[in-house]
Amino acid sequence: MAILNSIISVCYYLISAFVVFVLAKSIIKTKNVQDAILYSVMLMPFILRILRIK
Amino acid sequence: MYFHAGLILAVIAVTFAVAKYFKLSVELSMLLAAIAAGIVHAGGAIPVRHLVEGSFTYLDVCLIFITATFFMNLLKESGGVAFMVRKIVITFHKTRLLCLFFLTVLLLIPGALTGSGAATVLTVGTLVGTVLSYMGISEKRVAAIIFICAAMSAAAPPVNLWAMMAAAGSNMPYVGFFQPLLVLSAIGAFFAMFFLGAKGKNVELEKALKELPEPPEKMNWLRVGIPFAVLIFLIMAGRIWPFSTPTIGLPLMFVLASVSAILLSPKKLQILRIATETIHSLIPLVGIMIVVGILIQVMALSGARGLISLGVVTLPLWVLFSTLFLILPVSEGLLQYAVAPLLGVPLILLFNMKGMNAIIALSAMAVMWPIGDILPPTAVVGRATVMELKFKGHYYKDFLKTALIPMGFVLLVATLFLIFSNELSFLVGG
Amino acid sequence: MTDRNLLIVKLVSLALVAVALVIAGIQFHDHRNYQEEVVKGPGVTQVKKLSDYFEPLKGSINDCNIYIIDSGVPGGTAFLIGSSHPEEPAGNLTAQLFVENAKLAKGRLIVAIRANQSASRVSRPGDAYPLYYTIETPWGEKKFRMGDRWSSPLDSWPDPEVYVNYPSGQLLAYMDVRNFNRTWPGRANGMITEQTNYAFMNVIKEEGVDIFIDLHEAELEYPVISTIVAHQKGADIAGMASMLLTSTEFRIGMEYSPKSLHGLSHREVGDHSDAVSILLEAPEPFLDRVRGITDEKLLLTGQDEFVVMAGKYGLLYEKIDEKGWPIDVRVGRHCSTVLMIFELWGDFNPGKEVVIQQVPRYDEVVQNGTGYYFRDPSKAKTEDIYYE
Ligand SMILES: [Zn+2]
């Protein structure tokens, strides 16, 4: 059970990493200034979580 | 303290207004307001840690939101949604009321799973809208129906983001809300559908089918149904055998249900593209939740949240009962999900104190909030509705005005639930 | 906007976010890794690890110290824990005060200062808690971590769709799978918080604990406050303690642990072991939702105009005025209540006494301050310093 729970936990880090990937891609692609700023702010919680800081 | 907290509130209001005046989006205006308030509170310094920490407040909710929407989008792309709409139309085109009934149920599903009215509009709204217009319902009535049903789907259980956020803020379990939320949202959705859509004719089957997208030939009820069954199984398994199943969590449950949808899809799905598009389309909604968390943290830091709470809890109950039906939707239009922690939490506190049934009371409020998604400045779901349906009428004179009566009805029923929360406590469950 | 300007905006906003992440990230990292110094008191005879009682916790963040103060004279065994909820500082301060001062004349006392380490190393998003608080001592300031009610998601992710308490089957909010006082009696193959409770149950069983006390604080808006919550096995002691304390030191209530409310220590420890379980609540205005500015000052003084105003509207379950509820008052209440309960335990159970000396009572803590009772780590021998 402990192993299963750790695998599941890893899945959540992967989901978060995917969100970061899409956000980063969106920042590069967007032509809208305001969106670019918002996307960068949205990166914050996902990045710190993936780095296991918070 | 009163002066300081009042000053912070003023800084937030002014910064928000000025930013909006300069055509900044709601999210960025809120972010600027939070930063400005933080700087004023800290006497010139930027409380960086608080700004970053606040962005975590609704991280779990965001993940549920993203994965649930991904699941719904997969069903749409695989043709599952079109399949269900066509089946309903073909089976019930001779009995108008049954047809309307099942279309309403269909409209409730995406929002119930994702907690977002926009998800309903984007995944099933257009298709149902097409059918309704071939049933002799005018364009503005169709738009109003789709909006109210989308709002009610957002309120519908299991996922009601307002109730979840407010419950989390008041250390109250998000348990027992299923039935009251289901009753309220179903009453609202069916009323809107039958009140606005009762008169008309039976579906012009040929024309409607022609306009509805064609699902892949191999699509059938099993292929649509199994992903839902997987989802329900995972949820139930966690409740029935909690000690022999691992802790999966809602987001991963949606991912697993999505995997089954991918495997069962008759056509090959471009998973990466759909996932990317899902997140991309959700950016405004996830963005606002992250920014709301930052704003709430700065308000808590500076005492502004306390001042609002104090203002709310010291009002007499009758004042609340007679004004909440206006305050809740209007504040939703202004601040989106921020209203749940800001107003919801102190209200729950007050209701508890006054011996009311907090679950019924919060359910009632959590159904009134989404109604505000048609109101400016944000009008998230209202705007999505008119855009997706390619509505040609006037937003206020046609669309909003037509929606007013069902909106009033929902607000009235919810207010009654508030007032009679104790008498209705038998509804709590699930 | 030109492509060039757009690119500049993108780079600048990313750079600003990166700077913010570095600044905040360092603070979060330091907070999670900050070690509080505990100087072993004259009475401490042994310091074990929680993992000595449940192997899988070895090396995990929740492997806290278990301090054993043994008089060597036969008697009863008492167990005192702080930081079930690390956002309630009077709990861990009182527990540490016992570890650094208590000497026993009879029986044994076991203490855990930071029962849920993981929760003590994370701050709560959206609530703007300070990361640390400092207590004045005669030799300088002593710094403590301010924690959260729930274990860190870094140690327990994800949460279930709904949390089902083991073995009662009671449904609780999803995040309460990380709430140390909702996960009793614990589950060996559960999430880390449940495993920690399981380990604590093992301590209670293996050490033959007779009486168990869990230290808490609560917001004034919460009905269970300034009170002793007791399992029915300890109702006589708790009722008597409440009466005696109210007539001699300060007003404190007593209530029965509800039989149908599961996952809490006052219910489950009593139900699942031979120990009598008791939980203490002190008033902490810092936790109130209507509170004003959220900072270390409010945490330590318990003074808040908004909370006072809520009291005037009859919205609180405990009195409050401009003097607030200072930390020394809260720690003092816990000290006296714990001592009173142990005394009564001895009176009711001859032969199983736990006689504690050199721990101050309410009046002394309020007069001298909590910090007066902490030992100076710089003057202690290295082997006497432990970290929480
Ligand atoms: Zn507590």
Tab-separated table of N, CA and C in Angstrom, chain B residues 195-262:
chain	number	residue	atom	x	y	z
B	195	PHE	N	-39.858	26.330	-17.960
B	195	PHE	CA	-40.493	27.645	-18.000
B	195	PHE	C	-40.207	28.326	-19.336
B	196	LEU	N	-38.949	28.283	-19.771
B	196	LEU	CA	-38.593	28.979	-21.000
B	196	LEU	C	-38.815	28.121	-22.242
B	197	GLY	N	-38.816	26.804	-22.058
B	197	GLY	CA	-38.848	25.948	-23.240
B	197	GLY	C	-40.128	25.160	-23.411
B	198	ALA	N	-41.110	25.384	-22.527
B	198	ALA	CA	-42.323	24.561	-22.572
B	198	ALA	C	-43.056	24.711	-23.890
B	199	LYS	N	-43.223	25.972	-24.295
B	199	LYS	CA	-43.992	26.187	-25.526
B	199	LYS	C	-43.107	25.969	-26.735
B	200	GLY	N	-43.685	25.375	-27.761
B	200	GLY	CA	-42.914	25.129	-28.973
B	200	GLY	C	-43.444	23.896	-29.637
B	201	LYS	N	-42.612	23.293	-30.456
B	201	LYS	CA	-43.077	22.120	-31.180
B	201	LYS	C	-42.124	20.974	-30.914
B	202	ASN	N	-42.460	19.816	-31.458
B	202	ASN	CA	-41.520	18.714	-31.339
B	202	ASN	C	-40.322	18.964	-32.249
B	203	VAL	N	-39.235	18.273	-31.966
B	203	VAL	CA	-38.002	18.508	-32.728
B	203	VAL	C	-38.215	18.224	-34.209
B	204	GLU	N	-37.687	19.130	-35.042
B	204	GLU	CA	-37.630	18.807	-36.467
B	204	GLU	C	-36.442	17.881	-36.626
B	205	LEU	N	-36.744	16.586	-36.557
B	205	LEU	CA	-35.697	15.586	-36.415
B	205	LEU	C	-34.649	15.657	-37.520
B	206	GLU	N	-35.140	15.687	-38.761
B	206	GLU	CA	-34.219	15.656	-39.902
B	206	GLU	C	-33.228	16.804	-39.830
B	207	LYS	N	-33.804	18.021	-39.661
B	207	LYS	CA	-32.956	19.212	-39.682
B	207	LYS	C	-31.980	19.218	-38.512
B	208	ALA	N	-32.480	18.832	-37.337
B	208	ALA	CA	-31.620	18.850	-36.154
B	208	ALA	C	-30.459	17.886	-36.324
B	209	LEU	N	-30.781	16.674	-36.785
B	209	LEU	CA	-29.730	15.667	-36.931
B	209	LEU	C	-28.692	16.092	-37.953
B	210	LYS	N	-29.174	16.796	-38.952
B	210	LYS	CA	-28.262	17.243	-39.999
B	210	LYS	C	-27.229	18.214	-39.435
B	211	GLU	N	-27.707	19.049	-38.494
B	211	GLU	CA	-26.795	20.067	-37.978
B	211	GLU	C	-25.886	19.554	-36.864
B	212	LEU	N	-26.373	18.541	-36.150
B	212	LEU	CA	-25.549	17.998	-35.065
B	212	LEU	C	-24.367	17.244	-35.650
B	213	PRO	N	-23.199	17.369	-35.030
B	213	PRO	CA	-22.046	16.639	-35.561
B	213	PRO	C	-22.284	15.138	-35.500
B	214	GLU	N	-21.708	14.447	-36.480
B	214	GLU	CA	-21.882	12.997	-36.605
B	214	GLU	C	-20.846	12.299	-35.737
B	215	PRO	N	-21.268	11.472	-34.742
B	215	PRO	CA	-20.257	10.751	-33.964
B	215	PRO	C	-19.703	9.600	-34.804
B	216	PRO	N	-18.503	9.097	-34.465
B	216	PRO	CA	-17.942	7.960	-35.208
B	216	PRO	C	-18.922	6.794	-35.163
B	217	GLU	N	-18.894	6.007	-36.215
B	217	GLU	CA	-19.891	4.956	-36.359
B	217	GLU	C	-19.875	3.952	-35.209
B	218	LYS	N	-18.658	3.659	-34.734
B	218	LYS	CA	-18.557	2.606	-33.724
B	218	LYS	C	-18.937	3.090	-32.319
B	219	MET	N	-19.301	4.363	-32.196
B	219	MET	CA	-19.664	4.894	-30.879
B	219	MET	C	-20.940	4.238	-30.402
B	220	ASN	N	-20.958	3.829	-29.130
B	220	ASN	CA	-22.188	3.268	-28.560
B	220	ASN	C	-22.262	3.583	-27.081
B	221	TRP	N	-23.350	3.155	-26.441
B	221	TRP	CA	-23.564	3.513	-25.035
B	221	TRP	C	-22.454	2.989	-24.137
B	222	LEU	N	-21.921	1.792	-24.473
B	222	LEU	CA	-20.851	1.238	-23.642
B	222	LEU	C	-19.625	2.137	-23.657
B	223	ARG	N	-19.286	2.583	-24.874
B	223	ARG	CA	-18.088	3.411	-25.006
B	223	ARG	C	-18.237	4.755	-24.291
B	224	VAL	N	-19.451	5.286	-24.258
B	224	VAL	CA	-19.673	6.527	-23.524
B	224	VAL	C	-19.807	6.246	-22.031
B	225	GLY	N	-20.462	5.130	-21.720
B	225	GLY	CA	-20.830	4.872	-20.328
B	225	GLY	C	-19.678	4.401	-19.456
B	226	ILE	N	-18.782	3.586	-20.036
B	226	ILE	CA	-17.733	2.997	-19.200
B	226	ILE	C	-16.848	4.045	-18.509
B	227	PRO	N	-16.413	5.085	-19.218
B	227	PRO	CA	-15.605	6.099	-18.508
B	227	PRO	C	-16.325	6.681	-17.292
B	228	PHE	N	-17.621	6.936	-17.429
B	228	PHE	CA	-18.377	7.428	-16.269
B	228	PHE	C	-18.426	6.368	-15.182
B	229	ALA	N	-18.618	5.114	-15.616
B	229	ALA	CA	-18.679	4.019	-14.640
B	229	ALA	C	-17.353	3.899	-13.892
B	230	VAL	N	-16.245	4.052	-14.624
B	230	VAL	CA	-14.926	3.991	-13.984
B	230	VAL	C	-14.825	5.067	-12.907
B	231	LEU	N	-15.248	6.270	-13.275
B	231	LEU	CA	-15.178	7.390	-12.341
B	231	LEU	C	-16.007	7.109	-11.092
B	232	ILE	N	-17.256	6.679	-11.319
B	232	ILE	CA	-18.146	6.423	-10.179
B	232	ILE	C	-17.609	5.267	-9.338
B	233	PHE	N	-17.062	4.247	-10.030
B	233	PHE	CA	-16.497	3.115	-9.296
B	233	PHE	C	-15.356	3.574	-8.384
B	234	LEU	N	-14.456	4.401	-8.940
B	234	LEU	CA	-13.306	4.838	-8.141
B	234	LEU	C	-13.771	5.642	-6.926
B	235	ILE	N	-14.751	6.515	-7.138
B	235	ILE	CA	-15.249	7.321	-6.017
B	235	ILE	C	-15.887	6.411	-4.964
B	236	MET	N	-16.724	5.488	-5.434
B	236	MET	CA	-17.427	4.618	-4.490
B	236	MET	C	-16.449	3.672	-3.776
B	237	ALA	N	-15.456	3.167	-4.529
B	237	ALA	CA	-14.492	2.243	-3.920
B	237	ALA	C	-13.790	2.904	-2.739
B	238	GLY	N	-13.425	4.186	-2.912
B	238	GLY	CA	-12.763	4.906	-1.831
B	238	GLY	C	-13.652	5.065	-0.607
B	239	ARG	N	-14.979	5.017	-0.842
B	239	ARG	CA	-15.896	5.167	0.292
B	239	ARG	C	-16.305	3.819	0.881
B	240	ILE	N	-16.408	2.798	0.002
B	240	ILE	CA	-16.892	1.497	0.484
B	240	ILE	C	-15.758	0.671	1.079
B	241	TRP	N	-14.593	0.669	0.403
B	241	TRP	CA	-13.429	-0.064	0.928
B	241	TRP	C	-12.292	0.910	1.191
B	242	PRO	N	-12.497	1.886	2.063
B	242	PRO	CA	-11.481	2.939	2.227
B	242	PRO	C	-10.152	2.415	2.744
B	243	PHE	N	-10.160	1.268	3.454
B	243	PHE	CA	-8.935	0.837	4.098
B	243	PHE	C	-8.167	-0.185	3.275
B	244	SER	N	-8.749	-0.603	2.136
B	244	SER	CA	-8.002	-1.531	1.297
B	244	SER	C	-7.727	-0.928	-0.084
B	245	THR	N	-8.159	0.310	-0.315
B	245	THR	CA	-7.786	0.977	-1.565
B	245	THR	C	-6.772	2.063	-1.232
B	246	PRO	N	-5.845	2.328	-2.156
B	246	PRO	CA	-4.896	3.419	-1.894
B	246	PRO	C	-5.617	4.767	-2.002
B	247	THR	N	-4.958	5.813	-1.536
B	247	THR	CA	-5.535	7.155	-1.609
B	247	THR	C	-5.302	7.718	-3.003
B	248	ILE	N	-6.362	7.766	-3.792
B	248	ILE	CA	-6.190	8.166	-5.203
B	248	ILE	C	-6.412	9.668	-5.392
B	249	GLY	N	-7.450	10.202	-4.766
B	249	GLY	CA	-7.725	11.628	-4.940
B	249	GLY	C	-8.516	11.898	-6.210
B	250	LEU	N	-9.364	12.913	-6.176
B	250	LEU	CA	-10.222	13.204	-7.328
B	250	LEU	C	-9.462	13.461	-8.629
B	251	PRO	N	-8.379	14.274	-8.609
B	251	PRO	CA	-7.713	14.540	-9.895
B	251	PRO	C	-7.263	13.269	-10.614
B	252	LEU	N	-6.629	12.351	-9.861
B	252	LEU	CA	-6.155	11.134	-10.516
B	252	LEU	C	-7.332	10.248	-10.940
B	253	MET	N	-8.441	10.298	-10.191
B	253	MET	CA	-9.622	9.542	-10.612
B	253	MET	C	-10.089	10.023	-11.981
B	254	PHE	N	-10.076	11.338	-12.167
B	254	PHE	CA	-10.470	11.871	-13.472
B	254	PHE	C	-9.473	11.446	-14.549
B	255	VAL	N	-8.187	11.413	-14.181
B	255	VAL	CA	-7.182	10.990	-15.165
B	255	VAL	C	-7.425	9.525	-15.547
B	256	LEU	N	-7.716	8.676	-14.546
B	256	LEU	CA	-7.950	7.259	-14.836
B	256	LEU	C	-9.207	7.071	-15.683
B	257	ALA	N	-10.260	7.838	-15.360
B	257	ALA	CA	-11.472	7.776	-16.177
B	257	ALA	C	-11.149	8.249	-17.588
B	258	SER	N	-10.267	9.236	-17.693
B	258	SER	CA	-9.865	9.735	-19.004
B	258	SER	C	-9.137	8.654	-19.791
B	259	VAL	N	-8.275	7.910	-19.097
B	259	VAL	CA	-7.550	6.835	-19.777
B	259	VAL	C	-8.543	5.837	-20.369
B	260	SER	N	-9.595	5.510	-19.597
B	260	SER	CA	-10.574	4.565	-20.128
B	260	SER	C	-11.300	5.171	-21.327
B	261	ALA	N	-11.545	6.474	-21.266
B	261	ALA	CA	-12.210	7.133	-22.399
B	261	ALA	C	-11.316	7.080	-23.636
B	262	ILE	N	-10.011	7.242	-23.431
B	262	ILE	CA	-9.081	7.205	-24.565
B	262	ILE	C	-9.059	5.803	-25.174
